[in-house]
Amino acid sequence: MLRSIRVINPDDSSSRAVVCAEDMHLRSVKKAEIGYEPSFLICMCIHILKLINNELMKIIKTDYRRILQLSICVILCFFGKTSAYAQEELDLDELLEMDLEKIVELQSAGRGDVGSFGYRLGTSNSEFQVHGYVTNEFINQQGSPKTFDNHYYNLLLGSQIGDKIFAEIQLEYEHGGEEIQARYAQIDYRVSKGLIFRTGKFLVPINTFNEYLYPEYINKAISRPFMNRNITPTAWAEVGVQIRGSFELSSTLNGFYSAYMVNGLEGTEGGDIRGMRGNNRDKNNGDKAIGGRFGVNSNKLELGTGVYNGKYSSDGLYGLTIISMDAGYLADGLTIRAEYSLTNMETSTEDISRNGASATISYVIAKKLEPVFRYDFMNWDDPSDPAKDQSRIYLGANYLLANTMNVKAGYEIVTNEGTDVEDNIFAIQLALGF
Amino acid sequence: MKAFISVAFFALISCIATAQQENLKATYLYQFAKIIQWPDLGDSFTIGVWGESEIGSVLEVIAKSKKVMSKDLVIEKVNDVEELASCQIIFLPSASVSKLSAVIGASKSFDLLIVTDGSGLVSKGAGISFVDVSGKVLFELGKSNMAKNGLISVKLLERLAHKVY
């Protein structure tokens, strides 16, 4: 914009008027382009503030209580609106990151609503499972009173979130007693079929029996082999971390593996391994036990071997190694299983080597009746008490009421080395998995 | 004094709750757009909002950063049933539910998801309607109403709906 240049006489009022008019015009252009001139704004603000201040002082002097109330309201509303806008932006970003299920979950159970963690989790994308197994028995053992036994009523509670996360706990309610304990309580995260992370308290993958076969609705015999009580003491669970998985070796053969690090067994020097379980938190030493299992399986055959190694004494001086091997063959109603385990337990004198084995064969007749034969033994390696070396023949028959329910009747002929103690057992068992 | 503070406090809570509800309803609409299988889509996906509604503003924010089935999300302010033909979803705020019968009548010839805000509106023909359940925003689903508008409700919606009609 061109601006006329004129010689201005300071005494000429008409000239001053022209300059002012031109100056005002220029200011209006500036306002349109860059806003108000700062000095002008500041002057206006100061003037307005003075007016407000004067009026406020008058009001405050006459009605200070009302002003105080109004101020609190204004402050609260200001912060309310500010936080509302802040919340609005935050919530929208968060909401947009969620899927519809998560949004509905948040809406279905929130603050001031019914229920608690269980209810709120119940609205999430998870599937909850309640299962369990029951074992009721009548036992007639030589030298002992006949008794009924509500051996187990164990609950299996689990949840699956998507196809990757699996949580499960087994709550054991044994012999109708009052104590309930967790046999295992684990979380699995499946990266792929070949890689699964497991944490928590989990069954030690030492052999097939401990991980897959011990519940009575699956186990063919009424009792467990000696070996699975005192060498690899089922149910044997430890607290730690594990990786596991399976992979295809051929069209008919799969491989599987597991490797773990756990707090490990802990007990007295040369003691009973069964009594070393339950070291859920390391309190005496920080030594960790390691182990693993690997094997192959097909539709009919399974072979595996597991190992465990760690310090077992409270002072962390003495180590324990357990090796277990197992084999299974299943075809057309025929089941053959065998397991062998041996241990090497360090002591202050000489190492103790215990071992045991079991072999079971059964055959399903007419889809309902299943005769069972088992032989098992255990060598305790204690010359001072040879009776701890035991062997047993089990003869029995199972009637299959359903896939996961059977009635068993069995007779056990027990041999205790070096003694003539007779403690044969006749027992009837009803086992149900649900 | 206490009365003033109480009023201000409830005003504060009301501001927050209203903003959250608008965000939620707008996000729901966006999620519906993603989940439902639409028979025919053009170059863009259009959500219409009838009349004045803050939800339209929130949807505009969403549309700046999100797409629906790889298509641009367009938000349109609708004031006449003639404008419905370009929409895949029409949202009738609670203040505009009186237009529901007109929208239903006008949308018989094309695929349109009618979403309303209020209880009892699914029984009047809405495909989906937001409902207030103990202060929470959930939705009711009208399977047959959606079918009448050429849309098939997906299992996920049926599972998550507060009620399915």
Coordinates of C-alpha atoms in Angstrom, one line a residue:
Chain A
M1 CA 0.0 0.0 0.0
L2 CA 1.3 3.4 -1.0
R3 CA 1.5 6.0 1.7
S4 CA 1.6 9.7 0.7
I5 CA 4.5 11.6 2.0
R6 CA 3.7 15.1 3.0
V7 CA 5.7 17.9 4.6
I8 CA 4.0 18.4 7.9
N9 CA 4.0 21.7 9.7
P10 CA 3.7 20.9 13.4
D11 CA 1.6 24.0 13.9
D12 CA -0.8 23.0 11.2
S13 CA -3.7 21.2 12.8
S14 CA -5.1 20.0 9.5
S15 CA -1.8 18.3 8.7
R16 CA -1.8 16.5 12.1
A17 CA -5.3 15.3 11.3
V18 CA -4.2 13.8 8.1
V19 CA -1.3 12.0 9.7
C20 CA -3.5 10.6 12.4
A21 CA -6.0 9.4 9.8
E22 CA -3.3 7.7 7.8
D23 CA -1.8 6.3 11.0
M24 CA -5.2 4.9 12.0
H25 CA -5.7 3.3 8.6
L26 CA -2.3 1.7 8.8
R27 CA -3.1 0.4 12.3
S28 CA -6.4 -1.1 11.0
V29 CA -4.4 -2.9 8.3
K30 CA -1.9 -4.2 10.9
K31 CA -4.8 -5.4 13.0
A32 CA -6.2 -7.4 10.1
E33 CA -2.9 -8.9 9.3
I34 CA -1.1 -9.4 12.6
G35 CA -3.7 -8.6 15.3
Y36 CA -3.7 -5.8 17.9
E37 CA -0.6 -3.9 18.6
P38 CA 0.8 -5.2 21.9
S39 CA 1.1 -1.9 23.6
F40 CA -2.5 -1.1 22.8
L41 CA -3.6 -4.4 24.3
I42 CA -1.5 -4.0 27.4
C43 CA -3.0 -0.5 28.0
M44 CA -6.5 -1.9 27.5
C45 CA -5.9 -4.8 29.9
I46 CA -4.5 -2.6 32.6
H47 CA -7.4 -0.3 32.3
I48 CA -10.0 -3.2 32.5
L49 CA -8.1 -4.8 35.4
K50 CA -8.2 -1.5 37.3
L51 CA -11.9 -1.2 36.7
I52 CA -12.5 -4.8 37.8
N53 CA -10.3 -4.3 40.8
N54 CA -12.1 -1.3 41.9
E55 CA -15.5 -2.9 41.5
L56 CA -14.4 -6.1 43.2
M57 CA -13.0 -4.2 46.2
K58 CA -16.3 -2.6 46.6
I59 CA -18.2 -5.9 46.4
I60 CA -15.7 -7.7 48.6
K61 CA -16.1 -5.0 51.3
T62 CA -19.9 -5.4 51.2
D63 CA -20.4 -9.2 50.5
Y64 CA -17.1 -11.1 50.9
R65 CA -18.8 -14.4 51.6
R66 CA -20.7 -14.4 48.3
I67 CA -17.4 -13.6 46.5
L68 CA -15.7 -16.5 48.3
Q69 CA -18.4 -18.9 47.3
L70 CA -18.4 -17.7 43.7
S71 CA -14.6 -18.1 43.5
I72 CA -14.7 -21.7 44.7
C73 CA -17.4 -22.5 42.2
V74 CA -15.4 -20.9 39.4
I75 CA -12.2 -22.7 40.4
L76 CA -14.0 -26.0 40.6
C77 CA -15.8 -25.6 37.3
F78 CA -12.5 -24.5 35.7
F79 CA -10.7 -27.5 36.9
G80 CA -13.7 -29.7 36.2
K81 CA -13.9 -28.5 32.6
T82 CA -10.1 -28.7 32.2
S83 CA -10.0 -32.2 33.5
A84 CA -13.0 -33.1 31.4
Y85 CA -11.2 -32.0 28.3
A86 CA -8.0 -33.8 29.4
Q87 CA -10.0 -36.9 30.2
E88 CA -11.8 -36.6 26.8
E89 CA -8.6 -36.7 24.8
L90 CA -7.0 -39.4 26.9
D91 CA -10.1 -41.5 26.9
L92 CA -10.5 -41.3 23.2
D93 CA -7.0 -42.3 22.4
E94 CA -7.3 -45.2 24.8
L95 CA -10.7 -46.2 23.6
L96 CA -9.5 -46.3 20.0
E97 CA -6.7 -48.7 21.0
M98 CA -9.3 -51.1 22.4
D99 CA -11.4 -53.6 20.6
L100 CA -15.2 -53.7 21.1
E101 CA -15.0 -56.5 23.7
K102 CA -12.7 -54.5 25.9
I103 CA -14.9 -51.4 25.7
V104 CA -18.0 -53.4 26.6
E105 CA -16.0 -55.1 29.4
L106 CA -15.1 -51.7 30.8
Q107 CA -18.6 -50.6 30.6
S108 CA -20.1 -53.7 32.0
A109 CA -18.3 -53.5 35.3
G110 CA -16.9 -50.4 36.6
R111 CA -16.7 -48.2 39.7
G112 CA -19.7 -48.3 41.9
D113 CA -21.0 -51.4 40.2
V114 CA -21.8 -54.9 41.4
G115 CA -19.2 -57.7 41.7
S116 CA -15.5 -57.7 42.2
F117 CA -12.4 -59.0 40.3
G118 CA -14.1 -62.3 39.4
Y119 CA -17.1 -60.6 37.9
R120 CA -15.1 -58.0 36.1
L121 CA -12.7 -60.7 34.7
G122 CA -15.8 -62.7 33.7
T123 CA -16.8 -60.0 31.3
S124 CA -13.4 -60.1 29.5
N125 CA -12.4 -62.2 26.6
S126 CA -11.7 -65.3 28.6
E127 CA -13.2 -68.8 28.9
F128 CA -13.5 -70.1 32.4
Q129 CA -13.3 -73.8 33.1
V130 CA -14.2 -75.7 36.2
H131 CA -13.3 -79.4 36.2
G132 CA -12.1 -81.9 38.8
Y133 CA -11.8 -85.5 39.8
V134 CA -13.1 -87.6 42.5
T135 CA -11.6 -90.8 44.0
N136 CA -13.6 -92.7 46.5
E137 CA -12.2 -96.0 47.9
F138 CA -12.9 -98.9 50.2
I139 CA -9.6 -100.3 51.4
N140 CA -9.0 -103.6 53.2
Q141 CA -5.3 -103.9 54.1
Q142 CA -3.8 -106.7 56.1
G143 CA -2.9 -105.5 59.6
S144 CA -5.0 -102.3 59.2
P145 CA -8.7 -101.5 59.8
K146 CA -11.0 -101.6 56.9
T147 CA -11.9 -98.1 55.8
F148 CA -13.7 -96.0 53.4
D149 CA -11.7 -93.1 52.0
N150 CA -12.8 -90.0 50.2
H151 CA -9.3 -89.9 48.8
Y152 CA -9.5 -87.0 46.5
Y153 CA -12.0 -84.4 45.5
N154 CA -9.8 -82.1 43.5
L155 CA -10.9 -79.1 41.6
L156 CA -9.3 -78.0 38.4
L157 CA -9.9 -74.3 37.7
G158 CA -8.7 -72.8 34.5
S159 CA -9.1 -70.0 32.1
Q160 CA -8.1 -69.5 28.5
I161 CA -7.6 -66.0 27.1
G162 CA -7.5 -66.1 23.4
D163 CA -5.5 -69.0 22.0
K164 CA -2.2 -68.1 23.7
I165 CA -2.8 -67.7 27.5
F166 CA -3.8 -70.5 29.7
A167 CA -4.1 -70.5 33.5
E168 CA -4.9 -73.5 35.6
I169 CA -4.8 -74.5 39.3
Q170 CA -5.5 -77.8 40.9
L171 CA -6.9 -77.5 44.4
E172 CA -6.4 -80.7 46.3
Y173 CA -8.9 -81.8 48.9
E174 CA -7.6 -85.0 50.2
H175 CA -9.0 -87.7 52.6
G176 CA -12.0 -85.5 53.3
G177 CA -9.7 -83.4 55.4
E178 CA -9.9 -79.7 56.1
E179 CA -6.7 -78.7 54.4
I180 CA -6.8 -77.6 50.8
Q181 CA -3.6 -77.0 48.9
A182 CA -2.6 -76.2 45.4
R183 CA -1.0 -79.2 43.6
Y184 CA -0.1 -76.9 40.8
A185 CA -0.9 -73.3 39.8
Q186 CA 0.5 -72.3 36.5
I187 CA 0.2 -69.9 33.6
D188 CA 1.1 -70.9 30.1
Y189 CA 1.9 -68.5 27.3
R190 CA 1.9 -70.2 23.9
V191 CA 4.2 -68.4 21.4
S192 CA 3.8 -71.3 19.0
K193 CA 3.3 -75.1 19.2
G194 CA 7.0 -75.4 19.5
L195 CA 7.5 -72.8 22.2
I196 CA 5.4 -72.4 25.3
F197 CA 6.4 -70.4 28.4
R198 CA 5.1 -71.8 31.7
T199 CA 5.5 -70.1 35.1
G200 CA 4.2 -70.7 38.6
K201 CA 3.9 -74.0 40.4
F202 CA 3.9 -76.7 37.8
L203 CA 4.1 -80.5 37.7
V204 CA 7.8 -81.5 37.2
P205 CA 8.2 -83.0 33.7
I206 CA 10.2 -85.9 35.0
N207 CA 8.1 -88.7 33.5
T208 CA 4.8 -89.4 31.9
F209 CA 3.1 -90.5 35.1
N210 CA 3.8 -87.3 37.0
E211 CA 2.6 -85.0 34.2
Y212 CA -0.2 -87.0 32.5
L213 CA -1.3 -90.2 34.2
Y214 CA -1.6 -90.0 38.0
P215 CA -5.3 -88.9 38.5
E216 CA -7.2 -92.1 39.4
Y217 CA -9.7 -91.8 36.6
I218 CA -6.7 -92.2 34.2
N219 CA -4.4 -94.4 36.2
K220 CA -5.1 -98.1 35.5
A221 CA -4.4 -99.4 39.0
I222 CA -5.9 -98.2 42.2
S223 CA -2.6 -97.3 43.8
R224 CA 0.5 -95.7 42.4
P225 CA 3.8 -97.5 41.9
F226 CA 6.2 -97.3 44.8
M227 CA 8.6 -95.5 42.5
N228 CA 6.0 -92.8 41.9
R229 CA 5.7 -92.2 45.6
N230 CA 9.3 -92.1 46.8
I231 CA 11.6 -91.7 43.8
T232 CA 9.7 -89.4 41.6
P233 CA 7.1 -88.5 44.1
T234 CA 3.8 -87.8 42.3
A235 CA 2.2 -85.3 42.4
W236 CA 5.5 -83.5 42.3
A237 CA 5.3 -79.8 41.5
E238 CA 7.9 -77.1 41.8
V239 CA 7.8 -73.3 41.6
G240 CA 9.8 -71.7 38.8
V241 CA 9.9 -71.2 35.0
Q242 CA 9.7 -73.7 32.1
I243 CA 9.8 -73.7 28.4
R244 CA 8.2 -76.6 26.5
G245 CA 6.9 -77.5 23.1
S246 CA 6.4 -80.1 20.5
F247 CA 7.5 -80.4 16.9
E248 CA 6.8 -82.7 14.0
L249 CA 9.6 -85.1 13.1
S250 CA 7.7 -86.9 10.4
S251 CA 4.1 -87.4 9.3
T252 CA 3.6 -89.9 12.1
L253 CA 6.1 -89.0 14.7
N254 CA 6.3 -85.9 17.0
G255 CA 9.1 -84.7 19.2
F256 CA 8.5 -82.9 22.5
Y257 CA 10.7 -81.2 25.1
S258 CA 10.7 -79.2 28.3
A259 CA 13.3 -77.5 30.3
Y260 CA 12.9 -75.8 33.6
M261 CA 14.5 -74.0 36.5
V262 CA 12.8 -74.2 39.9
N263 CA 13.4 -73.7 43.6
G264 CA 13.7 -77.4 43.9
L265 CA 13.4 -80.1 46.5
E266 CA 14.7 -79.4 49.9
G267 CA 15.0 -81.6 53.0
T268 CA 17.2 -83.4 55.4
E269 CA 20.5 -85.1 54.4
G270 CA 19.7 -88.5 52.9
G271 CA 16.0 -88.1 53.6
D272 CA 12.9 -89.2 51.8
I273 CA 12.5 -87.4 48.5
R274 CA 8.7 -87.3 48.9
G275 CA 9.1 -85.2 52.1
M276 CA 11.3 -82.7 50.2
R277 CA 8.4 -81.4 48.1
G278 CA 6.7 -78.1 48.9
N279 CA 9.7 -75.8 48.8
N280 CA 7.5 -73.1 47.3
R281 CA 9.8 -70.3 48.4
D282 CA 13.5 -70.7 48.9
K283 CA 14.3 -69.5 52.5
N284 CA 17.5 -71.3 53.3
N285 CA 19.5 -71.0 50.2
G286 CA 19.1 -69.6 46.7
D287 CA 20.3 -72.6 44.8
K288 CA 18.0 -73.5 41.9
A289 CA 17.4 -76.9 40.4
I290 CA 17.3 -77.4 36.7
G291 CA 16.0 -80.2 34.6
G292 CA 14.1 -81.2 31.5
R293 CA 12.5 -83.9 29.5
F294 CA 12.5 -84.9 25.9
G295 CA 11.0 -87.6 23.9
V296 CA 9.0 -88.8 20.9
N297 CA 5.5 -89.9 20.4
S298 CA 3.2 -91.2 17.7
N299 CA -0.4 -92.4 17.8
K300 CA 0.7 -95.6 19.4
L301 CA 4.1 -95.2 20.9
E302 CA 5.7 -92.8 23.4
L303 CA 9.3 -92.7 24.6
G304 CA 10.7 -90.1 26.9
T305 CA 13.5 -89.4 29.4
G306 CA 13.7 -86.8 32.1
V307 CA 16.4 -85.4 34.4
Y308 CA 16.4 -83.3 37.5
N309 CA 19.5 -81.9 39.3
G310 CA 19.8 -79.5 42.2
K311 CA 21.0 -79.1 45.8
Y312 CA 18.5 -80.6 48.2
S313 CA 20.0 -80.0 51.7
S314 CA 19.0 -76.9 53.5
D315 CA 22.7 -75.8 53.7
G316 CA 23.0 -76.1 49.9
L317 CA 25.9 -78.6 50.2
Y318 CA 24.4 -81.8 48.8
G319 CA 23.1 -82.4 45.4
L320 CA 20.3 -84.7 44.1
T321 CA 20.1 -86.1 40.6
I322 CA 17.0 -88.0 39.3
I323 CA 16.8 -89.6 36.0
S324 CA 13.6 -91.2 34.7
M325 CA 12.8 -93.1 31.6
D326 CA 9.4 -94.1 30.4
A327 CA 7.8 -95.9 27.5
G328 CA 4.2 -96.4 26.5
Y329 CA 2.4 -98.4 23.8
L330 CA -1.3 -98.0 23.1
A331 CA -3.2 -99.8 20.4
D332 CA -6.7 -101.3 20.0
G333 CA -7.5 -101.3 23.7
L334 CA -4.1 -102.6 24.7
T335 CA -2.0 -100.4 27.0
I336 CA 1.5 -101.1 28.0
R337 CA 3.5 -98.7 30.1
A338 CA 6.9 -98.9 31.8
E339 CA 8.9 -96.4 33.8
Y340 CA 12.3 -96.6 35.5
S341 CA 13.8 -94.0 37.7
L342 CA 17.1 -93.8 39.7
T343 CA 18.5 -91.2 41.9
N344 CA 21.9 -90.2 43.2
M345 CA 21.8 -88.3 46.5
E346 CA 24.9 -86.8 47.9
T347 CA 25.5 -87.0 51.7
S348 CA 28.3 -86.3 54.1
T349 CA 29.4 -89.9 53.9
E350 CA 28.7 -91.7 50.7
D351 CA 26.1 -91.2 48.0
I352 CA 22.7 -92.9 48.2
S353 CA 21.4 -94.5 45.0
R354 CA 17.7 -95.4 45.0
N355 CA 15.8 -96.8 42.1
G356 CA 12.5 -98.1 41.1
A357 CA 10.4 -99.3 38.2
S358 CA 6.9 -100.2 37.2
A359 CA 5.3 -102.1 34.3
T360 CA 1.6 -102.1 33.6
I361 CA -0.4 -103.9 31.0
S362 CA -4.1 -103.7 30.5
Y363 CA -6.6 -104.5 27.8
V364 CA -10.1 -103.3 27.2
I365 CA -12.7 -106.0 26.5
A366 CA -16.0 -105.1 24.9
K367 CA -15.3 -101.4 25.5
K368 CA -16.2 -101.8 29.2
L369 CA -14.1 -104.2 31.1
E370 CA -10.3 -103.7 31.5
P371 CA -8.2 -106.3 33.3
V372 CA -5.0 -104.8 34.7
F373 CA -1.7 -106.3 35.7
R374 CA 1.2 -104.3 37.2
Y375 CA 4.5 -105.2 38.7
D376 CA 6.6 -102.6 40.5
F377 CA 9.5 -102.3 42.9
M378 CA 11.6 -99.8 44.7
N379 CA 15.2 -100.2 46.1
W380 CA 15.8 -97.7 48.9
D381 CA 19.5 -98.3 49.4
D382 CA 19.3 -98.4 53.2
P383 CA 21.1 -101.5 54.6
S384 CA 19.9 -100.7 58.1
D385 CA 16.2 -101.1 57.0
P386 CA 15.9 -103.5 54.1
A387 CA 12.1 -103.6 54.5
K388 CA 12.0 -100.3 52.6
D389 CA 12.9 -102.3 49.5
Q390 CA 9.5 -103.3 48.3
S391 CA 8.0 -105.0 45.3
R392 CA 4.4 -105.6 44.4
I393 CA 2.1 -107.5 42.1
Y394 CA -1.2 -105.8 41.3
L395 CA -4.1 -107.7 39.8
G396 CA -7.3 -105.9 39.1
A397 CA -10.2 -105.2 36.8
N398 CA -11.7 -101.9 35.8
Y399 CA -15.3 -101.3 34.7
L400 CA -15.6 -98.3 32.5
L401 CA -18.8 -96.4 33.2
A402 CA -17.7 -93.5 31.0
N403 CA -14.6 -92.2 29.3
T404 CA -13.6 -90.5 32.5
M405 CA -15.3 -92.7 35.1
N406 CA -14.6 -96.2 36.2
V407 CA -14.9 -98.6 39.0
K408 CA -11.8 -100.6 39.9
A409 CA -11.3 -103.6 42.0
G410 CA -7.7 -104.7 42.7
Y411 CA -5.6 -107.0 44.9
E412 CA -2.0 -106.1 45.7
I413 CA 0.5 -108.7 46.8
V414 CA 3.3 -106.7 48.6
T415 CA 6.7 -108.0 49.4
N416 CA 8.8 -106.2 52.0
E417 CA 12.5 -107.4 51.7
G418 CA 13.9 -109.1 54.8
T419 CA 10.6 -109.3 56.7
D420 CA 7.6 -111.5 56.7
V421 CA 5.2 -108.7 57.3
E422 CA 2.0 -109.2 55.3
D423 CA 0.3 -106.0 54.1
N424 CA -1.5 -107.2 51.0
I425 CA -4.4 -104.9 50.0
F426 CA -7.8 -105.5 48.5
A427 CA -9.5 -102.3 47.4
I428 CA -12.4 -101.0 45.4
Q429 CA -12.2 -97.6 43.9
L430 CA -14.6 -95.3 42.1
A431 CA -12.8 -92.7 40.0
L432 CA -14.4 -89.8 38.1
G433 CA -13.1 -87.0 36.1
F434 CA -15.5 -84.2 35.4
Chain B
M1 CA -21.6 -22.4 51.0
K2 CA -22.1 -26.2 51.0
A3 CA -24.8 -25.9 48.4
F4 CA -22.5 -24.0 46.1
I5 CA -19.7 -26.5 46.5
S6 CA -22.1 -29.4 45.9
V7 CA -23.5 -27.8 42.7
A8 CA -20.0 -27.1 41.5
F9 CA -18.9 -30.7 42.3
F10 CA -21.7 -32.3 40.5
A11 CA -21.2 -29.9 37.6
L12 CA -17.6 -31.2 37.5
I13 CA -18.6 -34.8 37.6
S14 CA -21.3 -34.2 35.0
C15 CA -18.8 -32.5 32.6
I16 CA -16.4 -35.5 32.9
A17 CA -19.2 -38.1 32.5
T18 CA -20.7 -36.4 29.5
A19 CA -17.4 -36.1 27.7
Q20 CA -16.7 -39.8 28.4
Q21 CA -20.1 -40.9 27.1
E22 CA -19.6 -39.0 23.9
N23 CA -16.2 -40.5 23.4
L24 CA -17.6 -44.0 24.2
K25 CA -20.6 -43.7 21.8
A26 CA -18.4 -42.3 19.0
T27 CA -15.9 -45.2 19.6
Y28 CA -18.7 -47.7 19.6
L29 CA -19.9 -46.3 16.2
Y30 CA -16.4 -46.7 14.8
Q31 CA -16.2 -50.2 16.2
F32 CA -19.5 -51.1 14.6
A33 CA -18.2 -49.8 11.3
K34 CA -15.2 -52.1 11.6
I35 CA -17.0 -55.2 12.7
I36 CA -20.1 -55.4 10.5
Q37 CA -19.7 -56.8 7.0
W38 CA -20.9 -54.2 4.6
P39 CA -22.4 -55.4 1.3
D40 CA -21.1 -52.6 -0.9
L41 CA -18.7 -49.9 -0.1
G42 CA -17.7 -47.0 -2.3
D43 CA -14.5 -45.0 -2.0
S44 CA -15.2 -44.0 1.6
F45 CA -17.2 -45.1 4.6
T46 CA -19.7 -42.5 5.8
I47 CA -21.2 -42.1 9.3
G48 CA -24.0 -39.7 9.4
V49 CA -25.0 -37.8 12.5
W50 CA -28.4 -36.4 12.6
G51 CA -28.6 -32.8 13.7
E52 CA -26.4 -31.2 16.3
S53 CA -24.4 -33.6 18.4
E54 CA -21.0 -33.5 20.2
I55 CA -20.6 -37.1 19.0
G56 CA -20.1 -35.7 15.5
S57 CA -17.2 -33.7 16.7
V58 CA -15.6 -36.7 18.4
L59 CA -16.1 -38.7 15.2
E60 CA -14.4 -36.0 13.2
V61 CA -11.4 -36.5 15.4
I62 CA -11.5 -40.2 14.9
A63 CA -11.8 -39.8 11.2
K64 CA -8.6 -37.9 11.0
S65 CA -6.6 -40.9 12.1
K66 CA -8.6 -44.0 11.4
K67 CA -9.9 -45.8 8.4
V68 CA -12.7 -48.4 8.0
M69 CA -11.8 -51.4 5.9
S70 CA -9.0 -49.3 4.3
K71 CA -11.4 -46.6 3.3
D72 CA -11.5 -43.0 4.5
L73 CA -13.9 -42.4 7.2
V74 CA -16.2 -39.5 6.4
I75 CA -18.5 -37.9 9.0
E76 CA -21.5 -36.1 7.7
K77 CA -24.0 -33.9 9.5
V78 CA -27.5 -35.0 8.2
N79 CA -30.6 -33.0 8.5
D80 CA -32.8 -34.6 5.8
V81 CA -33.6 -38.2 4.9
E82 CA -32.5 -37.4 1.3
E83 CA -28.9 -37.3 2.6
L84 CA -29.0 -40.8 4.0
A85 CA -28.2 -42.6 0.8
S86 CA -24.5 -41.8 1.1
C87 CA -24.3 -43.1 4.6
Q88 CA -23.5 -46.6 5.9
I89 CA -24.4 -45.7 9.5
I90 CA -26.8 -43.0 10.6
F91 CA -26.7 -42.0 14.3
L92 CA -29.7 -40.4 15.8
P93 CA -28.9 -38.6 19.0
S94 CA -31.5 -38.8 21.8
A95 CA -32.8 -35.3 20.7
S96 CA -33.5 -36.6 17.2
V97 CA -35.1 -40.0 17.9
S98 CA -38.4 -38.5 16.6
K99 CA -36.9 -38.8 13.2
L100 CA -36.5 -42.6 13.5
S101 CA -39.6 -43.6 11.7
A102 CA -38.7 -41.3 8.8
V103 CA -35.2 -42.7 8.6
I104 CA -36.5 -46.2 8.6
G105 CA -38.9 -45.4 5.9
A106 CA -36.3 -43.7 3.8
S107 CA -33.7 -46.4 4.1
K108 CA -35.6 -49.3 2.8
S109 CA -33.9 -49.2 -0.5
F110 CA -30.3 -49.3 0.7
D111 CA -28.1 -50.8 3.3
L112 CA -28.0 -48.6 6.4
L113 CA -27.3 -49.3 10.0
I114 CA -29.5 -47.1 12.2
V115 CA -28.0 -46.4 15.6
T116 CA -30.1 -44.5 18.1
D117 CA -29.5 -43.3 21.6
G118 CA -32.0 -44.5 24.2
S119 CA -33.8 -47.5 25.5
G120 CA -36.8 -49.1 23.8
L121 CA -35.7 -47.8 20.4
V122 CA -34.7 -51.2 19.0
S123 CA -38.3 -52.3 19.3
K124 CA -39.2 -49.3 17.2
G125 CA -36.9 -50.3 14.4
A126 CA -33.3 -49.2 15.3
G127 CA -30.6 -51.7 14.4
I128 CA -28.5 -50.7 17.5
S129 CA -29.4 -48.4 20.3
F130 CA -27.2 -47.2 23.1
V131 CA -28.7 -47.7 26.5
D132 CA -27.7 -46.4 29.9
V133 CA -27.2 -49.3 32.4
S134 CA -26.2 -48.0 35.8
G135 CA -24.5 -45.1 34.3
K136 CA -22.6 -47.3 31.7
V137 CA -23.0 -47.1 28.0
L138 CA -24.0 -50.4 26.6
F139 CA -26.0 -51.2 23.5
E140 CA -29.0 -53.2 22.5
L141 CA -29.1 -55.1 19.2
G142 CA -32.0 -55.5 16.8
K143 CA -31.0 -58.5 14.6
S144 CA -34.2 -58.5 12.6
N145 CA -34.1 -54.7 12.2
M146 CA -30.5 -55.0 10.8
A147 CA -31.6 -57.7 8.5
K148 CA -34.4 -55.5 7.2
N149 CA -31.7 -53.0 6.3
G150 CA -29.7 -55.6 4.5
L151 CA -27.1 -56.1 7.2
I152 CA -26.2 -59.3 9.0
S153 CA -25.4 -59.0 12.7
V154 CA -22.1 -60.6 13.6
K155 CA -21.8 -63.1 16.5
L156 CA -19.5 -60.8 18.3
L157 CA -22.1 -58.1 18.4
E158 CA -24.7 -60.5 19.6
R159 CA -22.4 -61.7 22.4
L160 CA -21.5 -58.3 23.6
A161 CA -24.9 -56.7 23.3
H162 CA -26.7 -55.9 26.5
K163 CA -29.9 -57.3 24.9
V164 CA -30.6 -58.9 21.6
Y165 CA -34.0 -58.6 20.0

